[in-house]
Amino acid sequence: MELRVLRYFYTVAREESITRAARLLHITQPTLSRQLMQLEEELGAALFRRGGHRVVLTEDGLLLKRRAQELLELADKTRQEFRSREELAGEIAIGCGETRNMACLSRLMASFREEHPLVGFRIYSATADEVKDRMENGLLDLGLLMEPVDVQRYHTVPMPLRERWCALVREDSPLAQAEAVGPQELARYPLLLGWREQVLDMLGEWFGETLFRQVAVPVRYNLINNAAVLVEQGMGAAICLDKGFAPCPCLRAVPLRPALESGAVLAWKREQVRSRRVERFIAHAASAPHLQMEPGPEPTDSRNKEE
């Protein structure tokens, strides 16, 4: 299976049109169709359902699209690394969770670019588990990972900010007027919880295992913005990190009692060959005294934000 043919396939899958894909790839439509048929013969699977003016992927086609995207990204990344051997240039790929420490990382990136203006960054936003998967596959160079997280296979630099967990609720909820909310009060409401098993284990300890098993969980989410919309529509309260502001004006972030906090680390794989620009950025991060960052304001009570 050639990368060239995978790129042909991925372009067709993305455009949902052989005609448009052929135009973008600067090849003739019959040539592209022939390459796709040969790819299907090689794999022994139908990748497209052809009909009308739109090309639809089969289940096998959807699987190959995901794999093709990963392989093409890795190939492009490798090509960039070889092109930039003479000077510090190219792209550094970093996966990031939803954390206020992103402000600290962004300052690191800005100061690094002051020294090396030909280096750019590609940011992938996801949970710590998803970021680690892409780091393992070589698609990301580093990850900004929210704790709790297993980092035995990684070198890490601790980030300066610790963040508190809260219950994100509608302003008309009885919980919205509380200064803080404990396990017994929260357990009476439907709760939107994250996907990550390590976070669920942490919350299980906070609630107490017996009480936690009784909680109604109508939704599991990975990133908070969509969960906030569900809270707004009355699906329940979301347990999440306090960002210092509510994602929607009609929501309130109520701290947990007893307080529950998490930190974050900047991580990269041990014993992995890295490009010179990534090595330099790691050294840049590791040499900053506690990242030399002003931490910024602590999260404020969102009930007072508009006062």
Short mmCIF file of C-alpha atoms in Angstrom, two decimals:
data_model
loop_
_atom_site.label_atom_id
_atom_site.label_comp_id
_atom_site.label_asym_id
_atom_site.label_seq_id
_atom_site.Cartn_x
_atom_site.Cartn_y
_atom_site.Cartn_z
CA MET A 1 0.00 0.00 0.00
CA GLU A 2 1.65 3.23 -1.14
CA LEU A 3 1.39 6.54 0.68
CA ARG A 4 0.56 8.18 -2.64
CA VAL A 5 -2.49 5.97 -3.07
CA LEU A 6 -3.51 6.48 0.55
CA ARG A 7 -3.40 10.22 -0.08
CA TYR A 8 -5.61 9.74 -3.15
CA PHE A 9 -8.09 7.72 -1.08
CA TYR A 10 -8.10 10.19 1.83
CA THR A 11 -8.73 13.14 -0.48
CA VAL A 12 -11.71 11.38 -2.07
CA ALA A 13 -13.04 10.41 1.37
CA ARG A 14 -12.70 13.98 2.62
CA GLU A 15 -14.21 15.61 -0.46
CA GLU A 16 -16.89 12.91 -0.94
CA SER A 17 -16.34 13.37 -4.68
CA ILE A 18 -13.95 11.75 -7.15
CA THR A 19 -14.27 14.74 -9.49
CA ARG A 20 -13.28 17.30 -6.84
CA ALA A 21 -10.53 15.07 -5.49
CA ALA A 22 -9.03 14.57 -8.96
CA ARG A 23 -8.98 18.32 -9.47
CA LEU A 24 -7.22 18.89 -6.12
CA LEU A 25 -4.72 16.11 -6.77
CA HIS A 26 -4.02 17.33 -10.34
CA ILE A 27 -4.71 13.94 -11.91
CA THR A 28 -7.40 12.76 -14.29
CA GLN A 29 -10.62 11.28 -12.97
CA PRO A 30 -10.15 7.91 -14.77
CA THR A 31 -6.65 7.60 -13.28
CA LEU A 32 -7.98 8.29 -9.79
CA SER A 33 -10.86 5.83 -10.19
CA ARG A 34 -8.43 3.14 -11.37
CA GLN A 35 -6.13 3.71 -8.38
CA LEU A 36 -9.08 3.40 -5.99
CA MET A 37 -10.29 0.17 -7.57
CA GLN A 38 -6.76 -1.27 -7.30
CA LEU A 39 -6.67 -0.27 -3.62
CA GLU A 40 -9.98 -2.07 -3.01
CA GLU A 41 -8.61 -5.16 -4.77
CA GLU A 42 -5.44 -5.02 -2.67
CA LEU A 43 -7.41 -4.81 0.58
CA GLY A 44 -10.16 -7.17 -0.51
CA ALA A 45 -12.82 -4.76 0.68
CA ALA A 46 -15.25 -2.27 -0.81
CA LEU A 47 -14.35 1.19 0.43
CA PHE A 48 -17.05 3.29 -1.26
CA ARG A 49 -20.71 3.13 -2.14
CA ARG A 50 -20.97 5.02 -5.39
CA GLY A 51 -24.20 6.67 -6.40
CA GLY A 52 -25.34 10.00 -7.75
CA HIS A 53 -22.87 12.84 -7.35
CA ARG A 54 -21.66 11.81 -3.88
CA VAL A 55 -19.25 9.12 -2.76
CA VAL A 56 -20.16 7.46 0.56
CA LEU A 57 -17.70 5.46 2.66
CA THR A 58 -18.49 1.92 3.70
CA GLU A 59 -17.63 0.73 7.22
CA ASP A 60 -14.28 -0.52 5.90
CA GLY A 61 -13.80 2.82 4.18
CA LEU A 62 -14.36 4.71 7.44
CA LEU A 63 -11.74 2.55 9.15
CA LEU A 64 -9.23 3.15 6.37
CA LYS A 65 -9.94 6.90 6.46
CA ARG A 66 -8.93 7.04 10.13
CA ARG A 67 -5.79 4.97 9.50
CA ALA A 68 -4.90 6.96 6.38
CA GLN A 69 -5.15 10.25 8.26
CA GLU A 70 -2.79 8.98 10.98
CA LEU A 71 -0.27 7.58 8.47
CA LEU A 72 -0.30 10.70 6.29
CA GLU A 73 0.15 12.97 9.31
CA LEU A 74 3.10 10.85 10.44
CA ALA A 75 4.64 10.88 6.95
CA ASP A 76 4.26 14.67 6.67
CA LYS A 77 5.75 15.12 10.13
CA THR A 78 8.75 12.93 9.22
CA ARG A 79 9.27 14.82 5.98
CA GLN A 80 9.26 18.13 7.88
CA GLU A 81 11.85 16.84 10.33
CA PHE A 82 14.30 16.01 7.55
CA ARG A 83 13.72 19.30 5.75
CA SER A 84 14.51 21.30 8.88
CA ARG A 85 17.77 19.60 9.85
CA GLU A 86 19.92 22.53 8.75
CA GLU A 87 18.01 25.18 10.67
CA LEU A 88 15.60 25.15 13.56
CA ALA A 89 12.33 25.21 11.67
CA GLY A 90 9.17 23.20 11.19
CA GLU A 91 6.32 22.26 13.48
CA ILE A 92 5.99 20.97 17.04
CA ALA A 93 2.79 19.03 17.72
CA ILE A 94 1.38 19.31 21.24
CA GLY A 95 -1.75 17.71 22.65
CA CYS A 96 -3.56 19.71 25.33
CA GLY A 97 -6.35 19.11 27.76
CA GLU A 98 -8.76 21.80 28.93
CA THR A 99 -6.62 23.43 31.60
CA ARG A 100 -5.77 26.93 32.76
CA ASN A 101 -2.13 25.83 32.44
CA MET A 102 -2.59 26.34 28.70
CA ALA A 103 -1.87 30.01 29.41
CA CYS A 104 1.48 29.00 30.89
CA LEU A 105 2.28 26.75 27.95
CA SER A 106 1.34 29.50 25.49
CA ARG A 107 3.86 31.83 27.13
CA LEU A 108 6.51 29.14 26.75
CA MET A 109 5.61 28.80 23.07
CA ALA A 110 5.74 32.56 22.53
CA SER A 111 9.13 32.94 24.21
CA PHE A 112 10.49 29.99 22.21
CA ARG A 113 9.32 31.55 18.95
CA GLU A 114 11.11 34.78 19.85
CA GLU A 115 14.34 32.79 19.66
CA HIS A 116 13.29 30.48 16.80
CA PRO A 117 10.74 32.29 14.61
CA LEU A 118 10.71 29.55 11.93
CA VAL A 119 9.25 27.02 14.37
CA GLY A 120 5.46 26.71 14.50
CA PHE A 121 3.10 24.74 16.71
CA ARG A 122 0.14 22.47 16.03
CA ILE A 123 -2.28 22.09 18.95
CA TYR A 124 -4.57 19.08 19.34
CA SER A 125 -7.22 19.43 22.07
CA ALA A 126 -8.35 16.23 23.78
CA THR A 127 -8.36 14.35 27.08
CA ALA A 128 -5.12 13.09 28.61
CA ASP A 129 -5.86 9.51 27.48
CA GLU A 130 -6.44 10.56 23.87
CA VAL A 131 -3.32 12.74 23.87
CA LYS A 132 -1.23 9.85 25.23
CA ASP A 133 -2.55 7.54 22.50
CA ARG A 134 -1.43 9.99 19.81
CA MET A 135 1.94 10.43 21.51
CA GLU A 136 2.39 6.65 21.50
CA ASN A 137 1.59 6.59 17.76
CA GLY A 138 4.13 9.32 17.04
CA LEU A 139 1.50 11.89 16.00
CA LEU A 140 2.23 14.28 18.87
CA ASP A 141 5.60 15.37 20.25
CA LEU A 142 4.43 16.47 23.69
CA GLY A 143 1.29 16.50 25.79
CA LEU A 144 -0.11 18.89 28.37
CA LEU A 145 -1.81 16.30 30.58
CA MET A 146 -4.29 16.90 33.37
CA GLU A 147 -3.88 14.82 36.50
CA PRO A 148 -4.73 12.21 37.60
CA VAL A 149 -2.72 10.54 34.83
CA ASP A 150 -0.23 7.68 34.57
CA VAL A 151 3.10 9.11 33.34
CA GLN A 152 5.44 6.18 34.06
CA ARG A 153 6.43 6.00 30.38
CA TYR A 154 7.10 9.75 30.13
CA HIS A 155 9.45 12.48 31.21
CA THR A 156 7.50 15.38 32.69
CA VAL A 157 7.77 19.01 33.75
CA PRO A 158 5.17 20.07 36.36
CA MET A 159 2.99 23.02 35.42
CA PRO A 160 2.57 25.79 38.01
CA LEU A 161 -1.20 25.95 38.43
CA ARG A 162 -3.39 23.63 40.46
CA GLU A 163 -7.06 23.72 39.52
CA ARG A 164 -10.11 23.03 41.62
CA TRP A 165 -13.02 20.84 40.66
CA CYS A 166 -16.54 22.18 40.72
CA ALA A 167 -20.14 21.39 39.89
CA LEU A 168 -21.34 23.31 36.83
CA VAL A 169 -25.05 24.00 37.36
CA ARG A 170 -27.83 26.17 35.97
CA GLU A 171 -28.35 29.46 37.78
CA ASP A 172 -31.90 28.37 38.69
CA SER A 173 -30.62 25.20 40.38
CA PRO A 174 -30.84 25.05 44.20
CA LEU A 175 -27.09 24.34 44.13
CA ALA A 176 -26.29 27.63 42.39
CA GLN A 177 -26.59 29.70 45.59
CA ALA A 178 -24.32 27.45 47.64
CA GLU A 179 -20.78 28.57 48.46
CA ALA A 180 -19.65 24.95 48.00
CA VAL A 181 -21.32 21.59 47.55
CA GLY A 182 -20.55 18.24 49.15
CA PRO A 183 -21.04 14.61 48.05
CA GLN A 184 -24.39 14.10 49.78
CA GLU A 185 -25.97 17.19 48.14
CA LEU A 186 -24.58 16.37 44.68
CA ALA A 187 -25.64 12.73 44.77
CA ARG A 188 -29.30 13.82 44.74
CA TYR A 189 -28.90 15.26 41.20
CA PRO A 190 -28.15 13.68 37.81
CA LEU A 191 -24.44 14.19 37.12
CA LEU A 192 -22.53 14.57 33.86
CA LEU A 193 -19.13 12.92 34.30
CA GLY A 194 -16.01 12.64 32.16
CA TRP A 195 -14.89 9.56 30.25
CA ARG A 196 -11.52 9.06 31.93
CA GLU A 197 -11.37 6.10 34.30
CA GLN A 198 -8.70 7.70 36.47
CA VAL A 199 -10.91 10.75 36.98
CA LEU A 200 -13.84 8.50 37.85
CA ASP A 201 -11.66 6.69 40.40
CA MET A 202 -10.72 10.06 41.93
CA LEU A 203 -14.38 11.11 42.11
CA GLY A 204 -15.28 7.72 43.59
CA GLU A 205 -12.89 8.36 46.46
CA TRP A 206 -14.30 11.87 46.95
CA PHE A 207 -17.94 10.70 47.01
CA GLY A 208 -17.24 7.43 48.76
CA GLU A 209 -17.67 4.27 46.72
CA THR A 210 -21.09 3.34 48.11
CA LEU A 211 -22.59 6.77 47.46
CA PHE A 212 -20.89 7.06 44.06
CA ARG A 213 -22.53 3.85 42.84
CA GLN A 214 -25.94 5.41 43.55
CA VAL A 215 -25.35 8.52 41.42
CA ALA A 216 -27.45 8.84 38.24
CA VAL A 217 -25.17 9.56 35.26
CA PRO A 218 -27.22 10.44 32.14
CA VAL A 219 -24.18 11.62 30.10
CA ARG A 220 -20.45 10.90 29.91
CA TYR A 221 -18.40 13.59 28.14
CA ASN A 222 -14.77 14.26 27.21
CA LEU A 223 -14.51 18.07 26.84
CA ILE A 224 -16.61 20.50 28.85
CA ASN A 225 -18.00 22.89 26.21
CA ASN A 226 -20.60 20.46 24.88
CA ALA A 227 -21.34 19.23 28.39
CA ALA A 228 -22.07 22.84 29.38
CA VAL A 229 -24.79 23.01 26.72
CA LEU A 230 -26.32 19.83 28.15
CA VAL A 231 -26.29 21.38 31.63
CA GLU A 232 -27.98 24.46 30.19
CA GLN A 233 -30.71 22.21 28.75
CA GLY A 234 -31.39 20.61 32.13
CA MET A 235 -29.57 17.27 31.75
CA GLY A 236 -27.91 17.61 35.16
CA ALA A 237 -24.84 19.10 36.83
CA ALA A 238 -21.41 18.57 35.24
CA ILE A 239 -18.44 17.74 37.45
CA CYS A 240 -15.49 19.54 35.86
CA LEU A 241 -12.52 21.78 36.49
CA ASP A 242 -13.29 25.39 37.39
CA LYS A 243 -12.10 27.57 34.50
CA GLY A 244 -12.66 30.81 36.40
CA PHE A 245 -15.71 31.58 34.29
CA ALA A 246 -18.89 29.75 33.28
CA PRO A 247 -18.97 28.57 29.63
CA CYS A 248 -22.54 29.89 29.36
CA PRO A 249 -23.90 33.03 31.11
CA CYS A 250 -26.78 31.11 32.69
CA LEU A 251 -24.46 28.61 34.43
CA ARG A 252 -22.64 28.75 37.77
CA ALA A 253 -19.47 26.94 38.88
CA VAL A 254 -19.88 25.80 42.50
CA PRO A 255 -16.70 24.52 44.23
CA LEU A 256 -16.68 21.04 45.73
CA ARG A 257 -16.48 20.61 49.51
CA PRO A 258 -14.10 19.19 50.65
CA ALA A 259 -11.98 20.86 47.98
CA LEU A 260 -10.71 18.62 45.18
CA GLU A 261 -7.74 19.82 43.10
CA SER A 262 -5.65 18.59 40.17
CA GLY A 263 -2.38 19.66 38.62
CA ALA A 264 -0.97 19.23 35.13
CA VAL A 265 2.33 18.16 33.55
CA LEU A 266 4.04 18.74 30.23
CA ALA A 267 5.04 15.24 29.12
CA TRP A 268 7.04 13.53 26.37
CA LYS A 269 7.93 9.88 25.75
CA ARG A 270 11.05 8.36 27.23
CA GLU A 271 13.71 6.88 24.95
CA GLN A 272 12.25 8.27 21.75
CA VAL A 273 14.14 9.85 18.88
CA ARG A 274 13.03 13.47 18.60
CA SER A 275 13.71 16.27 16.16
CA ARG A 276 16.18 18.97 17.13
CA ARG A 277 13.42 21.58 17.46
CA VAL A 278 11.48 19.37 19.88
CA GLU A 279 14.62 18.74 21.94
CA ARG A 280 15.26 22.47 22.08
CA PHE A 281 11.68 23.20 23.15
CA ILE A 282 11.88 20.54 25.89
CA ALA A 283 15.11 22.13 27.14
CA HIS A 284 13.44 25.55 26.98
CA ALA A 285 10.55 24.29 29.14
CA ALA A 286 12.71 22.33 31.58
CA SER A 287 15.10 25.24 32.17
CA ALA A 288 12.38 27.72 33.13
CA PRO A 289 12.38 28.08 36.95
CA HIS A 290 8.97 26.57 37.67
CA LEU A 291 8.25 27.67 34.09
CA GLN A 292 8.99 31.31 35.03
CA MET A 293 5.27 31.97 34.80
CA GLU A 294 2.96 34.44 36.41
CA PRO A 295 0.11 32.08 37.31
CA GLY A 296 -2.64 34.60 36.63
CA PRO A 297 -5.77 35.06 38.73
CA GLU A 298 -7.27 32.19 40.65
CA PRO A 299 -10.75 31.05 39.62
CA THR A 300 -13.35 33.44 40.93
CA ASP A 301 -16.89 32.78 42.03
CA SER A 302 -18.79 33.07 38.76
CA ARG A 303 -21.82 34.40 40.65
CA ASN A 304 -19.92 37.64 41.22
CA LYS A 305 -18.48 37.89 37.72
CA GLU A 306 -21.07 40.39 36.47
CA GLU A 307 -21.20 42.50 39.61
#
